[in-house]
PDB file of C-alpha atoms in Angstrom:
ATOM      1  CA  MET A   8      15.504  -4.511 -27.297  1.00 47.00           C
ATOM      2  CA  ALA A   9      14.145  -7.381 -29.369  1.00 53.00           C
ATOM      3  CA  ALA A  10      13.767  -6.770 -33.208  1.00 57.00           C
ATOM      4  CA  GLY A  11      10.208  -5.614 -33.867  1.00 59.00           C
ATOM      5  CA  ILE A  12       9.144  -4.606 -30.197  1.00 56.00           C
ATOM      6  CA  PRO A  13       8.921  -0.867 -29.864  1.00 55.00           C
ATOM      7  CA  ALA A  14      10.499   0.973 -26.832  1.00 58.00           C
ATOM      8  CA  VAL A  15       8.056   2.105 -24.399  1.00 61.00           C
ATOM      9  CA  THR A  16       8.537   5.568 -22.843  1.00 67.00           C
ATOM     10  CA  PRO A  17       5.904   6.724 -20.347  1.00 71.00           C
ATOM     11  CA  ALA A  18       5.367  10.179 -19.816  1.00 75.00           C
ATOM     12  CA  VAL A  19       6.927  11.604 -16.393  1.00 75.00           C
ATOM     13  CA  THR A  20       5.212  14.250 -14.160  1.00 73.00           C
ATOM     14  CA  PRO A  21       6.858  15.339 -10.877  1.00 72.00           C
ATOM     15  CA  GLY A  22       4.603  14.010  -8.073  1.00 72.00           C
ATOM     16  CA  LEU A  23       1.230  15.070  -9.686  1.00 84.00           C
ATOM     17  CA  ILE A  24      -1.391  12.409 -10.693  1.00 91.00           C
ATOM     18  CA  PRO A  25      -2.834  13.468 -14.027  1.00 91.00           C
ATOM     19  CA  ALA A  26      -6.556  14.025 -14.043  1.00 90.00           C
ATOM     20  CA  GLU A  27      -6.865  11.388 -16.988  1.00 91.00           C
ATOM     21  CA  TYR A  28      -5.702   8.756 -14.590  1.00 93.00           C
ATOM     22  CA  ARG A  29      -7.329   9.524 -11.540  1.00 93.00           C
ATOM     23  CA  ASP A  30     -10.192   7.216 -12.433  1.00 93.00           C
ATOM     24  CA  LEU A  31      -8.179   4.273 -11.789  1.00 94.00           C
ATOM     25  CA  PHE A  32      -8.744   4.975  -8.056  1.00 92.00           C
ATOM     26  CA  GLY A  33     -12.410   4.786  -8.345  1.00 88.00           C
ATOM     27  CA  LYS A  34     -12.321   1.196  -9.858  1.00 87.00           C
ATOM     28  CA  PRO A  35     -11.151  -2.115  -7.821  1.00 86.00           C
ATOM     29  CA  CYS A  36      -7.755  -1.845  -9.350  1.00 88.00           C
ATOM     30  CA  ILE A  37      -5.121  -3.975  -7.703  1.00 90.00           C
ATOM     31  CA  ALA A  38      -1.820  -1.778  -7.300  1.00 94.00           C
ATOM     32  CA  TYR A  39       1.368  -3.486  -6.502  1.00 96.00           C
ATOM     33  CA  LEU A  40       3.561  -2.062  -3.866  1.00 96.00           C
ATOM     34  CA  GLY A  41       7.551  -2.345  -4.446  1.00 97.00           C
ATOM     35  CA  ALA A  42       9.741  -1.734  -1.080  1.00 96.00           C
ATOM     36  CA  VAL A  43      13.350  -2.365  -0.784  1.00 95.00           C
ATOM     37  CA  LEU A  44      14.407  -5.439   1.524  1.00 95.00           C
ATOM     38  CA  ARG A  45      17.785  -4.971   3.779  1.00 93.00           C
ATOM     39  CA  SER A  46      19.520  -7.376   1.206  1.00 95.00           C
ATOM     40  CA  GLY A  47      18.587  -4.827  -1.562  1.00 94.00           C
ATOM     41  CA  ARG A  48      16.305  -7.220  -3.216  1.00 95.00           C
ATOM     42  CA  VAL A  49      12.940  -5.752  -3.871  1.00 95.00           C
ATOM     43  CA  LEU A  50       9.580  -7.031  -2.362  1.00 95.00           C
ATOM     44  CA  VAL A  51       6.320  -6.649  -4.362  1.00 96.00           C
ATOM     45  CA  ASN A  52       2.853  -7.220  -3.013  1.00 94.00           C
ATOM     46  CA  PRO A  53      -0.510  -6.501  -4.053  1.00 93.00           C
ATOM     47  CA  VAL A  54      -2.264  -3.923  -2.191  1.00 92.00           C
ATOM     48  CA  TRP A  55      -5.602  -1.889  -2.212  1.00 91.00           C
ATOM     49  CA  CYS A  56      -5.269   1.775  -2.142  1.00 93.00           C
ATOM     50  CA  GLU A  57      -7.317   4.825  -2.264  1.00 94.00           C
ATOM     51  CA  LEU A  58      -6.559   8.455  -3.675  1.00 94.00           C
ATOM     52  CA  GLU A  59      -6.995  11.394  -1.430  1.00 93.00           C
ATOM     53  CA  GLY A  60      -5.912  14.529  -3.008  1.00 90.00           C
ATOM     54  CA  GLN A  61      -2.366  14.021  -4.323  1.00 88.00           C
ATOM     55  CA  HIS A  62      -1.459  11.019  -1.900  1.00 93.00           C
ATOM     56  CA  LEU A  63      -2.423   7.629  -1.577  1.00 95.00           C
ATOM     57  CA  ASN A  64      -3.856   5.558   1.319  1.00 96.00           C
ATOM     58  CA  LEU A  65      -2.961   1.723   1.741  1.00 94.00           C
ATOM     59  CA  VAL A  66      -3.883  -0.358   4.548  1.00 92.00           C
ATOM     60  CA  LEU A  67      -1.549  -3.081   6.146  1.00 92.00           C
ATOM     61  CA  GLY A  68      -1.606  -5.225   8.972  1.00 88.00           C
ATOM     62  CA  ALA A  69       0.170  -3.969  11.847  1.00 88.00           C
ATOM     63  CA  GLU A  70       2.119  -7.043  12.571  1.00 84.00           C
ATOM     64  CA  GLY A  71       3.149  -7.622   8.783  1.00 84.00           C
ATOM     65  CA  GLY A  72       6.538  -7.746   7.718  1.00 89.00           C
ATOM     66  CA  LYS A  73       6.212  -4.787   5.338  1.00 92.00           C
ATOM     67  CA  VAL A  74       5.528  -2.449   8.191  1.00 93.00           C
ATOM     68  CA  ALA A  75       9.176  -3.106   9.423  1.00 93.00           C
ATOM     69  CA  ILE A  76      10.626  -2.613   6.026  1.00 96.00           C
ATOM     70  CA  LEU A  77       8.845   0.670   5.493  1.00 96.00           C
ATOM     71  CA  HIS A  78       9.999   1.909   8.957  1.00 95.00           C
ATOM     72  CA  ARG A  79      13.530   1.127   7.945  1.00 95.00           C
ATOM     73  CA  ASP A  80      13.155   2.549   4.351  1.00 96.00           C
ATOM     74  CA  PRO A  81      10.029   4.369   3.369  1.00 97.00           C
ATOM     75  CA  ARG A  82      10.968   4.703  -0.394  1.00 96.00           C
ATOM     76  CA  VAL A  83       8.440   2.600  -2.513  1.00 97.00           C
ATOM     77  CA  THR A  84       7.084   2.321  -5.970  1.00 97.00           C
ATOM     78  CA  LEU A  85       3.463   1.594  -6.619  1.00 96.00           C
ATOM     79  CA  CYS A  86       1.950   0.584  -9.840  1.00 96.00           C
ATOM     80  CA  ILE A  87      -1.581   0.188 -10.774  1.00 95.00           C
ATOM     81  CA  THR A  88      -2.866  -1.063 -14.042  1.00 93.00           C
ATOM     82  CA  ASP A  89      -6.325  -0.392 -15.702  1.00 93.00           C
ATOM     83  CA  PRO A  90      -8.013  -3.872 -15.697  1.00 89.00           C
ATOM     84  CA  GLU A  91     -10.017  -2.839 -18.872  1.00 91.00           C
ATOM     85  CA  THR A  92      -6.737  -1.574 -20.576  1.00 91.00           C
ATOM     86  CA  PRO A  93      -3.955  -3.320 -19.305  1.00 86.00           C
ATOM     87  CA  ASN A  94      -1.315  -1.288 -21.118  1.00 90.00           C
ATOM     88  CA  ARG A  95      -2.719   1.877 -19.314  1.00 93.00           C
ATOM     89  CA  TYR A  96      -1.002   2.332 -16.105  1.00 93.00           C
ATOM     90  CA  LEU A  97       0.393   4.660 -13.304  1.00 94.00           C
ATOM     91  CA  GLU A  98       3.773   4.035 -11.737  1.00 95.00           C
ATOM     92  CA  LEU A  99       4.191   6.295  -8.587  1.00 95.00           C
ATOM     93  CA  ARG A 100       7.620   6.615  -6.851  1.00 95.00           C
ATOM     94  CA  GLY A 101       7.794   8.154  -3.656  1.00 96.00           C
ATOM     95  CA  ARG A 102       7.791   7.691   0.097  1.00 97.00           C
ATOM     96  CA  VAL A 103       5.449   6.630   2.988  1.00 97.00           C
ATOM     97  CA  THR A 104       5.054   9.592   5.055  1.00 97.00           C
ATOM     98  CA  SER A 105       2.956   8.052   7.846  1.00 96.00           C
ATOM     99  CA  LEU A 106       2.144   4.647   9.247  1.00 95.00           C
ATOM    100  CA  SER A 107      -0.577   4.910  11.947  1.00 93.00           C
ATOM    101  CA  PRO A 108      -3.116   2.875  13.596  1.00 90.00           C
ATOM    102  CA  GLU A 109      -5.384   5.771  13.628  1.00 90.00           C
ATOM    103  CA  GLY A 110      -7.935   5.336  10.723  1.00 89.00           C
ATOM    104  CA  GLY A 111      -6.635   2.084   9.877  1.00 89.00           C
ATOM    105  CA  ALA A 112      -9.722  -0.064  10.359  1.00 85.00           C
ATOM    106  CA  ALA A 113     -11.981   2.727   8.822  1.00 87.00           C
ATOM    107  CA  LEU A 114      -9.744   2.478   5.659  1.00 90.00           C
ATOM    108  CA  LEU A 115      -9.861  -1.348   5.619  1.00 88.00           C
ATOM    109  CA  ALA A 116     -13.755  -1.121   5.817  1.00 85.00           C
ATOM    110  CA  ARG A 117     -13.958   1.356   2.720  1.00 88.00           C
ATOM    111  CA  LEU A 118     -11.731  -0.769   0.620  1.00 89.00           C
ATOM    112  CA  ASN A 119     -13.259  -3.696   1.499  1.00 85.00           C
ATOM    113  CA  ARG A 120     -16.638  -2.432   0.157  1.00 84.00           C
ATOM    114  CA  ARG A 121     -14.989  -1.098  -2.618  1.00 83.00           C
ATOM    115  CA  TYR A 122     -12.720  -4.114  -3.876  1.00 82.00           C
ATOM    116  CA  GLU A 123     -14.932  -6.865  -2.595  1.00 79.00           C
ATOM    117  CA  GLU A 124     -18.542  -5.188  -2.694  1.00 72.00           C
ATOM    118  CA  ALA A 125     -18.946  -6.631   0.845  1.00 58.00           C
ATOM    119  CA  ALA A 126     -21.043  -5.275   3.664  1.00 61.00           C
ATOM    120  CA  ASP A 127     -18.712  -6.715   6.254  1.00 58.00           C
ATOM    121  CA  PRO A 128     -15.890  -4.328   6.906  1.00 58.00           C
ATOM    122  CA  VAL A 129     -13.148  -6.986   7.466  1.00 60.00           C
ATOM    123  CA  PRO A 130     -12.161  -9.021   4.539  1.00 53.00           C
ATOM    124  CA  ALA A 131     -12.341 -12.879   4.938  1.00 50.00           C
ATOM    125  CA  GLY A 132      -9.376 -14.457   6.479  1.00 52.00           C
ATOM    126  CA  SER A 133      -8.342 -11.127   8.272  1.00 54.00           C
ATOM    127  CA  ASP A 134      -7.819 -10.974  12.074  1.00 51.00           C
ATOM    128  CA  PRO A 135      -9.167  -7.545  13.328  1.00 56.00           C
ATOM    129  CA  ALA A 136      -7.438  -8.171  16.646  1.00 50.00           C
ATOM    130  CA  THR A 137      -3.899  -7.878  15.162  1.00 60.00           C
ATOM    131  CA  GLY A 138      -5.025  -4.350  14.047  1.00 84.00           C
ATOM    132  CA  TYR A 139      -4.204  -2.446  10.771  1.00 89.00           C
ATOM    133  CA  LEU A 140      -2.513   0.601  10.030  1.00 92.00           C
ATOM    134  CA  LYS A 141      -3.084   3.371   7.596  1.00 94.00           C
ATOM    135  CA  VAL A 142      -0.251   3.937   5.292  1.00 96.00           C
ATOM    136  CA  VAL A 143       0.149   7.380   3.658  1.00 97.00           C
ATOM    137  CA  PHE A 144       2.153   7.393   0.583  1.00 96.00           C
ATOM    138  CA  LYS A 145       3.282  10.729  -1.176  1.00 96.00           C
ATOM    139  CA  PRO A 146       4.423  10.302  -4.889  1.00 95.00           C
ATOM    140  CA  GLU A 147       7.402  12.176  -5.824  1.00 94.00           C
ATOM    141  CA  GLU A 148       7.582  10.885  -9.361  1.00 93.00           C
ATOM    142  CA  VAL A 149       4.570   9.849 -11.517  1.00 93.00           C
ATOM    143  CA  ARG A 150       5.131   7.796 -14.873  1.00 92.00           C
ATOM    144  CA  HIS A 151       2.029   7.040 -16.949  1.00 92.00           C
ATOM    145  CA  TYR A 152       1.403   5.342 -20.160  1.00 91.00           C
ATOM    146  CA  THR A 153      -1.349   4.381 -22.356  1.00 88.00           C
ATOM    147  CA  GLY A 154      -0.445   2.258 -25.340  1.00 80.00           C
TER     148      GLY A 154
END
């Protein structure tokens, strides 16, 4: 650790998202999803998500590369930061428990309204003909920090 820079030790809870961090899912916060490639390298991409109970719903294009990665290895990490307080964040480590076309289009429409404040259910540049998957992510370990 560099001199003068304090170590950051986030609090850890086993799979439960603390009540004081649930507000992040009501804001248009961009989350970053990390998945392990076959080579062992980590792929990280921004995603939209919503909280439902103690799991998260994400939406991915049915023909996207992340889908194949998640079928092969469902272990993921998702990090979401408060845009108003950048040093306040949640890091969620767990597994994708479901990848299904059922509910994918409806989830995309909900997320598009929240993130883009758009009436159109499909984001600009998206192709609804390719289809969307609802991805359910179950956190197993939750780290949170407010500095």
